[in-house]
Coordinates of N, CA, C and O and ligand atoms in Angstrom, one line a residue:
M1 N -13.7 0.9 4.5 CA -13.1 2.2 4.8 C -13.4 2.7 6.2 O -14.4 2.3 6.8
A2 N -12.5 3.4 6.8 CA -12.7 3.8 8.2 C -12.0 5.2 8.4 O -11.0 5.5 7.8
V3 N -12.6 5.9 9.3 CA -12.0 7.2 9.7 C -11.1 6.9 10.9 O -11.5 6.2 11.9
L4 N -9.8 7.2 10.8 CA -8.8 6.9 11.8 C -8.6 8.1 12.7 O -9.0 9.2 12.4
E5 N -8.0 7.8 13.9 CA -7.7 8.8 14.8 C -6.5 9.6 14.4 O -5.5 9.0 14.0
I6 N -6.5 10.9 14.4 CA -5.4 11.7 14.0 C -4.6 12.1 15.3 O -5.1 12.6 16.2
L7 N -3.3 11.7 15.3 CA -2.5 12.0 16.4 C -2.2 13.5 16.5 O -2.0 14.1 15.5
K8 N -2.1 13.9 17.7 CA -1.8 15.4 18.0 C -0.5 15.6 18.6 O 0.0 14.7 19.4
Y9 N 0.1 16.7 18.3 CA 1.3 17.2 19.0 C 1.1 17.1 20.5 O 0.0 17.5 20.9
P10 N 2.0 16.7 21.3 CA 3.4 16.2 21.0 C 3.5 14.7 20.9 O 4.5 14.2 21.5
H11 N 2.7 14.0 20.3 CA 2.8 12.5 20.2 C 4.1 12.2 19.5 O 4.5 12.8 18.6
R12 N 4.8 11.2 20.1 CA 6.2 10.9 19.7 C 6.3 10.3 18.2 O 7.3 10.5 17.6
V13 N 5.2 9.7 17.7 CA 5.3 9.2 16.4 C 5.4 10.3 15.4 O 6.0 10.2 14.3
L14 N 4.9 11.5 15.7 CA 5.0 12.7 14.8 C 6.4 13.2 14.7 O 6.7 14.0 13.8
K15 N 7.3 12.8 15.6 CA 8.7 13.3 15.6 C 9.6 12.4 14.9 O 10.8 12.7 14.8
K16 N 9.1 11.2 14.5 CA 10.0 10.2 13.9 C 10.1 10.3 12.4 O 9.1 10.7 11.8
R17 N 11.2 9.9 11.9 CA 11.3 9.8 10.4 C 10.6 8.5 10.0 O 10.9 7.5 10.5
S18 N 9.6 8.6 9.1 CA 8.9 7.5 8.6 C 9.7 6.6 7.7 O 10.6 7.1 7.0
K19 N 9.4 5.3 7.7 CA 10.2 4.4 6.9 C 9.6 4.2 5.5 O 8.4 4.3 5.3
E20 N 10.5 3.9 4.5 CA 10.1 3.6 3.2 C 9.1 2.4 3.1 O 9.3 1.5 4.0
V21 N 8.3 2.4 2.2 CA 7.4 1.3 1.9 C 8.1 0.4 0.9 O 8.4 0.9 -0.2
D22 N 8.3 -0.9 1.2 CA 9.0 -1.7 0.2 C 8.0 -2.6 -0.6 O 8.4 -3.1 -1.7
R23 N 6.8 -2.7 -0.1 CA 5.8 -3.5 -0.9 C 4.4 -2.9 -0.7 O 4.0 -2.6 0.4
I24 N 3.8 -2.7 -1.9 CA 2.4 -2.1 -1.8 C 1.4 -3.2 -1.8 O 1.1 -3.8 -2.8
D25 N 1.1 -3.6 -0.6 CA 0.1 -4.8 -0.4 C -1.3 -4.2 -0.1 O -1.5 -3.0 -0.1
D26 N -2.2 -5.1 0.2 CA -3.6 -4.7 0.5 C -3.6 -3.8 1.7 O -4.5 -2.9 1.8
E27 N -2.7 -4.1 2.7 CA -2.7 -3.3 3.9 C -2.4 -1.8 3.6 O -3.0 -0.9 4.1
V28 N -1.4 -1.6 2.7 CA -1.0 -0.3 2.3 C -2.2 0.4 1.6 O -2.5 1.5 1.8
K29 N -2.8 -0.4 0.7 CA -3.9 0.2 -0.1 C -5.1 0.6 0.8 O -5.7 1.6 0.6
T30 N -5.4 -0.3 1.7 CA -6.5 0.0 2.7 C -6.2 1.3 3.5 O -7.0 2.2 3.7
L31 N -4.9 1.3 3.9 CA -4.4 2.5 4.7 C -4.6 3.8 3.9 O -5.1 4.8 4.4
I32 N -4.3 3.7 2.6 CA -4.4 4.9 1.8 C -5.9 5.4 1.7 O -6.2 6.6 1.8
H33 N -6.8 4.4 1.5 CA -8.2 4.7 1.5 C -8.7 5.4 2.8 O -9.4 6.4 2.8
D34 N -8.2 4.8 3.9 CA -8.6 5.3 5.2 C -8.0 6.6 5.5 O -8.7 7.5 6.1
M35 N -6.8 6.9 5.0 CA -6.2 8.2 5.1 C -7.0 9.3 4.4 O -7.2 10.3 4.9
A36 N -7.4 8.9 3.2 CA -8.2 9.9 2.4 C -9.5 10.2 3.1 O -9.9 11.4 3.3
E37 N -10.2 9.2 3.6 CA -11.4 9.4 4.3 C -11.2 10.2 5.6 O -12.0 11.1 5.9
T38 N -10.1 9.9 6.3 CA -9.8 10.6 7.5 C -9.6 12.1 7.2 O -10.0 13.0 7.9
M39 N -8.8 12.4 6.1 CA -8.5 13.7 5.7 C -9.8 14.5 5.4 O -10.0 15.6 5.9
Y40 N -10.7 13.9 4.6 CA -11.9 14.6 4.3 C -12.8 14.9 5.5 O -13.4 15.9 5.7
E41 N -12.9 13.9 6.4 CA -13.7 14.0 7.6 C -13.2 15.2 8.4 O -14.0 15.9 9.1
A42 N -11.9 15.4 8.4 CA -11.3 16.5 9.2 C -11.2 17.8 8.5 O -10.6 18.7 9.0
N43 N -11.7 17.8 7.2 CA -11.6 19.0 6.4 C -10.2 19.4 6.1 O -9.9 20.6 6.1
G44 N -9.3 18.4 6.0 CA -7.9 18.7 5.7 C -7.7 18.7 4.2 O -8.5 18.2 3.4
I45 N -6.5 19.2 3.8 CA -6.1 19.1 2.3 C -4.9 18.2 2.1 O -4.5 18.0 1.0
G46 N -4.4 17.6 3.2 CA -3.3 16.7 3.1 C -3.2 15.9 4.4 O -3.6 16.4 5.5
L47 N -2.6 14.7 4.3 CA -2.4 13.9 5.5 C -1.2 12.9 5.2 O -1.1 12.4 4.1
A48 N -0.4 12.7 6.2 CA 0.7 11.8 6.1 C 0.4 10.6 7.0 O -0.3 10.7 8.1
A49 N 0.9 9.4 6.7 CA 0.5 8.2 7.4 C 0.9 8.3 8.9 O 0.2 7.7 9.7
C50 N 2.0 8.9 9.2 CA 2.4 9.0 10.6 C 1.4 9.7 11.4 O 1.3 9.5 12.6
Q51 N 0.6 10.6 10.8 CA -0.5 11.3 11.6 C -1.6 10.4 12.0 O -2.4 10.8 12.9
V52 N -1.7 9.2 11.4 CA -2.7 8.2 11.9 C -1.9 7.1 12.6 O -2.4 6.0 12.7
G53 N -0.7 7.3 13.0 CA 0.1 6.4 13.8 C 0.8 5.3 13.0 O 1.3 4.3 13.6
V54 N 1.0 5.5 11.7 CA 1.7 4.5 10.9 C 2.9 5.2 10.3 O 2.8 6.0 9.3
P55 N 4.1 5.0 10.9 CA 5.3 5.7 10.4 C 5.9 5.2 9.1 O 7.0 4.7 9.1
R56 N 5.1 5.2 8.0 CA 5.6 4.8 6.7 C 5.5 6.0 5.8 O 4.7 6.9 6.0
R57 N 6.3 6.0 4.7 CA 6.4 7.2 3.8 C 5.2 7.2 2.8 O 5.4 6.8 1.6
I58 N 4.0 7.6 3.3 CA 2.8 7.6 2.5 C 2.1 9.0 2.7 O 2.0 9.3 3.9
I59 N 1.7 9.7 1.7 CA 1.0 10.9 1.9 C -0.3 10.9 0.9 O -0.2 10.3 -0.1
V60 N -1.3 11.6 1.4 CA -2.5 11.8 0.5 C -2.7 13.3 0.5 O -2.6 14.0 1.5
L61 N -3.2 13.8 -0.7 CA -3.4 15.2 -0.8 C -4.7 15.4 -1.6 O -4.9 14.7 -2.6
D62 N -5.4 16.4 -1.3 CA -6.5 16.9 -2.2 C -6.6 18.4 -1.9 O -7.4 18.8 -0.9
V63 N -6.0 19.2 -2.7 CA -6.0 20.7 -2.4 C -7.1 21.4 -3.2 O -7.1 22.6 -3.3
S64 N -8.0 20.6 -3.8 CA -9.0 21.2 -4.7 C -9.9 22.2 -4.0 O -10.4 23.1 -4.7
P65 N -10.1 22.2 -2.6 CA -10.9 23.3 -2.0 C -10.2 24.6 -2.2 O -10.9 25.7 -2.2
L66 N -8.9 24.6 -2.4 CA -8.2 25.9 -2.6 C -7.7 26.1 -4.0 O -7.3 27.2 -4.4
D67 N -7.6 25.0 -4.8 CA -7.2 25.1 -6.1 C -8.0 24.1 -6.9 O -7.6 22.9 -7.0
P68 N -9.1 24.5 -7.5 CA -10.1 23.6 -8.2 C -9.5 22.8 -9.3 O -10.1 21.8 -9.7
K69 N -8.3 23.1 -9.8 CA -7.8 22.3 -10.9 C -7.2 21.0 -10.4 O -7.0 20.0 -11.1
Q70 N -7.0 20.9 -9.1 CA -6.4 19.7 -8.5 C -7.4 18.7 -8.0 O -8.6 18.9 -8.0
A71 N -6.9 17.5 -7.7 CA -7.8 16.4 -7.3 C -7.0 15.5 -6.3 O -5.8 15.7 -6.0
L72 N -7.8 14.5 -5.7 CA -7.1 13.6 -4.7 C -6.1 12.8 -5.4 O -6.2 12.2 -6.5
F73 N -4.9 12.6 -4.7 CA -3.9 11.6 -5.1 C -3.1 11.2 -3.9 O -3.1 11.9 -2.9
A74 N -2.5 10.0 -4.0 CA -1.7 9.5 -2.9 C -0.3 9.2 -3.5 O -0.2 9.0 -4.7
M75 N 0.7 9.3 -2.7 CA 2.1 9.1 -3.1 C 2.8 8.3 -2.1 O 2.7 8.5 -0.9
I76 N 3.5 7.3 -2.6 CA 4.3 6.4 -1.7 C 5.8 6.7 -1.9 O 6.2 6.9 -3.1
N77 N 6.5 6.8 -0.8 CA 8.0 7.1 -0.9 C 8.3 8.4 -1.7 O 9.1 8.4 -2.6
P78 N 7.6 9.5 -1.4 CA 7.8 10.7 -2.2 C 9.1 11.3 -1.9 O 9.7 11.2 -0.8
E79 N 9.7 11.9 -3.0 CA 11.0 12.6 -2.9 C 10.9 13.9 -3.7 O 10.5 13.9 -4.8
I80 N 11.5 15.0 -3.1 CA 11.5 16.2 -3.9 C 12.7 16.1 -4.8 O 13.8 15.9 -4.4
I81 N 12.5 16.3 -6.1 CA 13.6 16.3 -7.1 C 14.0 17.6 -7.6 O 15.1 17.8 -8.1
S82 N 13.1 18.6 -7.5 CA 13.6 20.0 -7.8 C 12.7 21.0 -7.1 O 11.5 20.7 -6.7
E83 N 13.2 22.2 -6.9 CA 12.5 23.2 -6.2 C 12.9 24.6 -6.6 O 14.0 24.7 -7.2
E84 N 12.0 25.5 -6.5 CA 12.3 26.8 -7.1 C 11.5 27.9 -6.3 O 10.3 27.7 -5.9
G85 N 12.1 29.1 -6.1 CA 11.4 30.2 -5.6 C 11.1 30.1 -4.1 O 11.4 29.1 -3.5
E86 N 10.5 31.1 -3.6 CA 10.1 31.1 -2.1 C 8.7 31.7 -2.0 O 8.3 32.6 -2.7
I87 N 8.0 31.2 -1.0 CA 6.7 31.7 -0.7 C 6.4 31.6 0.8 O 6.8 30.6 1.4
D88 N 5.7 32.6 1.4 CA 5.3 32.6 2.8 C 3.8 32.3 2.8 O 3.1 33.0 2.1
Y89 N 3.4 31.4 3.6 CA 2.0 31.0 3.7 C 1.6 30.7 5.1 O 2.4 30.0 5.8
E90 N 0.4 31.1 5.5 CA 0.0 30.7 6.9 C -0.6 29.3 6.9 O -1.6 29.1 6.2
E91 N 0.1 28.4 7.5 CA -0.3 27.0 7.5 C -0.9 26.5 8.8 O -0.5 26.9 9.8
G92 N -1.9 25.6 8.6 CA -2.4 24.9 9.8 C -2.0 23.5 9.7 O -1.5 23.1 8.7
C93 N -2.3 22.7 10.7 CA -2.0 21.3 10.7 C -3.0 20.5 11.5 O -3.3 20.9 12.6
L94 N -3.5 19.4 11.0 CA -4.5 18.6 11.7 C -3.9 18.0 13.0 O -4.7 17.7 13.9
S95 N -2.6 17.9 13.1 CA -2.0 17.4 14.3 C -1.5 18.5 15.3 O -1.0 18.2 16.3
V96 N -1.7 19.7 14.8 CA -1.4 20.9 15.7 C -2.6 21.8 15.8 O -2.6 22.8 15.1
P97 N -3.6 21.4 16.5 CA -4.9 22.1 16.5 C -4.7 23.6 17.0 O -3.9 23.9 17.8
D98 N -5.6 24.5 16.5 CA -5.6 25.9 16.9 C -4.3 26.6 16.7 O -3.9 27.3 17.6
C99 N -3.6 26.2 15.6 CA -2.3 26.9 15.4 C -2.2 27.2 13.9 O -2.4 26.4 13.1
L100 N -2.0 28.5 13.7 CA -1.8 28.9 12.3 C -0.4 29.7 12.3 O -0.3 30.6 13.0
E101 N 0.5 29.2 11.5 CA 1.8 29.9 11.5 C 2.3 30.1 10.1 O 2.1 29.3 9.2
K102 N 2.9 31.3 9.9 CA 3.4 31.6 8.6 C 4.8 30.8 8.5 O 5.7 30.9 9.3
V103 N 4.8 30.1 7.4 CA 6.0 29.2 7.1 C 6.5 29.6 5.8 O 5.8 29.8 4.8
R104 N 7.9 29.6 5.6 CA 8.5 29.9 4.3 C 8.7 28.6 3.6 O 9.3 27.6 4.2
R105 N 8.2 28.5 2.4 CA 8.3 27.3 1.6 C 8.9 27.6 0.2 O 8.9 28.8 -0.2
K106 N 9.2 26.6 -0.5 CA 9.5 26.8 -1.9 C 8.2 27.0 -2.7 O 7.2 26.4 -2.4
E107 N 8.3 27.9 -3.7 CA 7.1 28.2 -4.4 C 6.7 27.1 -5.4 O 5.5 26.9 -5.6
K108 N 7.7 26.4 -5.9 CA 7.4 25.3 -6.9 C 8.2 24.1 -6.5 O 9.4 24.3 -6.2
V109 N 7.6 22.9 -6.5 CA 8.4 21.7 -6.3 C 8.0 20.6 -7.3 O 6.9 20.6 -7.8
R110 N 8.9 19.8 -7.5 CA 8.6 18.6 -8.4 C 8.9 17.4 -7.5 O 10.0 17.3 -6.8
V111 N 7.9 16.5 -7.3 CA 8.1 15.4 -6.4 C 7.9 14.1 -7.2 O 7.0 14.0 -8.0
K112 N 8.7 13.1 -6.9 CA 8.5 11.8 -7.6 C 8.3 10.8 -6.5 O 8.8 10.9 -5.4
G113 N 7.5 9.8 -6.9 CA 7.2 8.7 -5.9 C 6.5 7.6 -6.7 O 6.5 7.5 -7.9
M114 N 5.7 6.8 -5.9 CA 4.9 5.7 -6.5 C 3.5 5.9 -6.2 O 3.1 6.4 -5.2
S115 N 2.7 5.5 -7.2 CA 1.2 5.6 -7.0 C 0.8 4.3 -6.3 O 1.5 3.4 -6.2
P116 N -0.5 4.3 -5.8 CA -0.9 3.1 -5.0 C -1.0 1.9 -5.9 O -1.0 0.8 -5.4
D117 N -1.0 2.0 -7.3 CA -0.9 0.8 -8.1 C 0.5 0.5 -8.5 O 0.7 -0.3 -9.5
G118 N 1.5 1.0 -7.8 CA 2.9 0.6 -8.0 C 3.6 1.3 -9.2 O 4.7 0.8 -9.6
K119 N 3.0 2.3 -9.8 CA 3.6 2.9 -10.9 C 4.4 4.2 -10.5 O 4.0 4.9 -9.5
E120 N 5.5 4.4 -11.2 CA 6.2 5.7 -10.8 C 5.4 6.9 -11.2 O 4.7 6.8 -12.3
M121 N 5.4 7.9 -10.4 CA 4.7 9.1 -10.7 C 5.4 10.3 -10.3 O 6.3 10.3 -9.5
E122 N 5.1 11.4 -11.0 CA 5.8 12.7 -10.7 C 4.7 13.8 -10.6 O 3.7 13.7 -11.4
V123 N 4.8 14.6 -9.7 CA 3.9 15.7 -9.5 C 4.6 17.0 -9.5 O 5.6 17.2 -8.8
A124 N 4.2 18.0 -10.4 CA 4.8 19.3 -10.3 C 3.8 20.2 -9.6 O 2.7 20.4 -10.1
G125 N 4.2 20.8 -8.5 CA 3.3 21.6 -7.7 C 3.7 23.0 -7.7 O 4.9 23.3 -7.6
E126 N 2.7 23.9 -7.7 CA 2.9 25.3 -7.6 C 1.9 25.9 -6.6 O 0.8 25.3 -6.5
G127 N 2.3 26.9 -5.9 CA 1.3 27.5 -4.9 C 0.9 26.5 -3.9 O 1.7 25.9 -3.3
I128 N -0.4 26.4 -3.6 CA -0.9 25.6 -2.5 C -0.5 24.2 -2.6 O -0.2 23.5 -1.6
L129 N -0.5 23.6 -3.9 CA -0.1 22.2 -4.0 C 1.4 22.1 -3.6 O 1.7 21.1 -2.9
A130 N 2.3 23.0 -4.0 CA 3.7 22.9 -3.6 C 3.8 23.0 -2.1 O 4.6 22.2 -1.5
I131 N 3.0 23.9 -1.5 CA 3.1 24.1 0.0 C 2.6 22.8 0.7 O 3.3 22.3 1.6
A132 N 1.5 22.3 0.2 CA 0.9 21.1 0.9 C 1.9 19.9 0.7 O 2.1 19.1 1.7
L133 N 2.5 19.8 -0.5 CA 3.5 18.7 -0.7 C 4.6 18.8 0.3 O 5.0 17.8 0.9
Q134 N 5.2 20.0 0.5 CA 6.3 20.2 1.4 C 5.9 20.0 2.9 O 6.6 19.4 3.7
H135 N 4.6 20.4 3.2 CA 4.1 20.1 4.6 C 4.0 18.6 4.9 O 4.5 18.2 5.9
E136 N 3.5 17.9 3.9 CA 3.4 16.4 4.1 C 4.8 15.7 4.1 O 5.0 14.8 4.8
M137 N 5.7 16.2 3.2 CA 7.0 15.7 3.2 C 7.7 15.9 4.6 O 8.4 15.1 5.1
D138 N 7.4 17.1 5.2 CA 8.0 17.4 6.5 C 7.5 16.3 7.5 O 8.2 15.8 8.3
H139 N 6.2 16.0 7.4 CA 5.6 15.0 8.4 C 6.4 13.7 8.3 O 6.7 13.1 9.3
I140 N 6.6 13.2 7.1 CA 7.3 11.9 7.0 C 8.8 12.0 7.4 O 9.4 11.0 7.6
N141 N 9.3 13.2 7.5 CA 10.6 13.4 8.0 C 10.6 13.8 9.5 O 11.6 14.2 10.1
G142 N 9.4 13.7 10.1 CA 9.4 13.9 11.6 C 9.3 15.4 12.0 O 9.6 15.8 13.1
L143 N 8.9 16.3 11.0 CA 8.9 17.7 11.3 C 7.4 18.2 11.3 O 6.6 17.8 10.5
L144 N 7.2 19.2 12.2 CA 5.9 19.8 12.2 C 6.1 21.3 11.9 O 7.2 21.8 12.0
I145 N 4.9 22.0 11.7 CA 5.1 23.5 11.5 C 5.7 24.2 12.6 O 6.4 25.1 12.5
L146 N 5.5 23.6 13.8 CA 6.2 24.2 15.0 C 7.7 24.1 14.9 O 8.4 24.9 15.6
D147 N 8.2 23.2 14.2 CA 9.7 23.1 14.0 C 10.2 24.1 12.9 O 11.4 24.3 12.7
R148 N 9.2 24.8 12.3 CA 9.6 25.7 11.2 C 9.4 27.2 11.6 O 9.5 28.1 10.9
V149 N 9.0 27.4 12.9 CA 8.8 28.7 13.4 C 9.8 29.0 14.5 O 10.5 28.1 14.9
S150 N 9.8 30.3 15.0 CA 10.7 30.7 16.0 C 10.5 30.0 17.3 O 9.4 29.5 17.6
R151 N 11.5 29.9 18.1 CA 11.4 29.3 19.4 C 10.3 29.9 20.3 O 9.6 29.3 21.0
V152 N 10.2 31.3 20.2 CA 9.3 32.0 21.0 C 7.8 31.6 20.6 O 7.0 31.3 21.5
K153 N 7.6 31.4 19.3 CA 6.2 31.0 18.9 C 5.9 29.6 19.3 O 4.8 29.3 19.7
R154 N 7.0 28.8 19.3 CA 6.8 27.4 19.8 C 6.4 27.4 21.2 O 5.5 26.6 21.7
E155 N 7.1 28.2 22.0 CA 6.9 28.2 23.5 C 5.5 28.7 23.7 O 4.8 28.2 24.6
I156 N 5.0 29.7 23.0 CA 3.7 30.3 23.2 C 2.6 29.2 22.9 O 1.7 29.0 23.7
Y157 N 2.9 28.4 21.9 CA 1.9 27.3 21.6 C 1.9 26.2 22.7 O 0.9 25.8 23.2
R158 N 3.1 25.9 23.2 CA 3.3 24.9 24.3 C 2.5 25.4 25.5 O 1.8 24.6 26.2
N159 N 2.7 26.6 25.9 CA 2.1 27.2 27.0 C 0.6 27.2 26.9 O -0.2 26.9 27.9
K160 N 0.1 27.5 25.7 CA -1.3 27.5 25.4 C -1.9 26.1 25.7 O -2.9 25.9 26.3
L161 N -1.2 25.1 25.1 CA -1.6 23.7 25.3 C -1.7 23.3 26.8 O -2.6 22.7 27.2
K162 N -0.6 23.7 27.5 CA -0.6 23.4 29.0 C -1.8 23.9 29.7 O -2.4 23.3 30.5
K163 N -2.1 25.2 29.4 CA -3.2 25.9 30.0 C -4.5 25.1 29.7 O -5.3 24.9 30.6
E164 N -4.7 24.7 28.4 CA -5.9 24.1 28.0 C -6.0 22.7 28.7 O -7.1 22.3 29.1
R165 N -4.9 22.0 28.9 CA -4.9 20.8 29.6 C -5.4 21.0 31.1 O -6.1 20.2 31.6
R166 N -4.8 22.0 31.7 CA -5.2 22.3 33.1 C -6.7 22.5 33.2 O -7.3 22.0 34.0
K167 N -7.2 23.3 32.2 CA -8.6 23.6 32.2 C -9.4 22.3 32.1 O -10.3 22.0 32.8
G168 N -8.9 21.4 31.1 CA -9.6 20.2 30.9 C -9.7 19.2 32.1 O -10.7 18.5 32.2
T169 N -8.7 19.3 32.9 CA -8.7 18.4 34.1 C -9.2 19.1 35.3 O -9.2 18.6 36.4
G170 N -9.7 20.3 35.2 CA -10.3 21.1 36.3 C -9.3 21.6 37.3 O -9.7 21.9 38.4
L171 N -8.0 21.7 36.9 CA -7.0 22.2 37.9 C -6.7 23.6 37.6 O -6.8 24.1 36.5
Ligands
ZN1 ZN1 0.2 18.6 9.1

């Protein structure tokens, strides 16, 4: 197991649509373990493979810090099959540091995909689990929370990043 580097905005891999996984081999299984370890190390509740530089449709989630009924799981090639209601929630992202933005999501979603042992699985999520599922689904479709907020907010974040970079290089 290994903690991997989490790519940060505006890395180009984060903007790409990730590709389907056609075979769950040892490489995919190792990646899933490493993603979980990386997520825990960063105190995150979800992570998509593209965030560690692998543009494949794999997500891991563990929202138990916010909803104790839940636990760690991974999903391969996830697809939303039904959705219901609306909810606004202030989201952060491990790839967009120091940014909290209110995003409108569906309140409930049902997602189907494959488990790491190759079995079909379905997850019905409500509240934080539904939000986290949609956030990670966004990642594998090349979208970030910054793509879900107004242009003005996006500009503010970009400018903040530029200023920090200037500070970092002493200019
Ligand atoms: Zn994220």
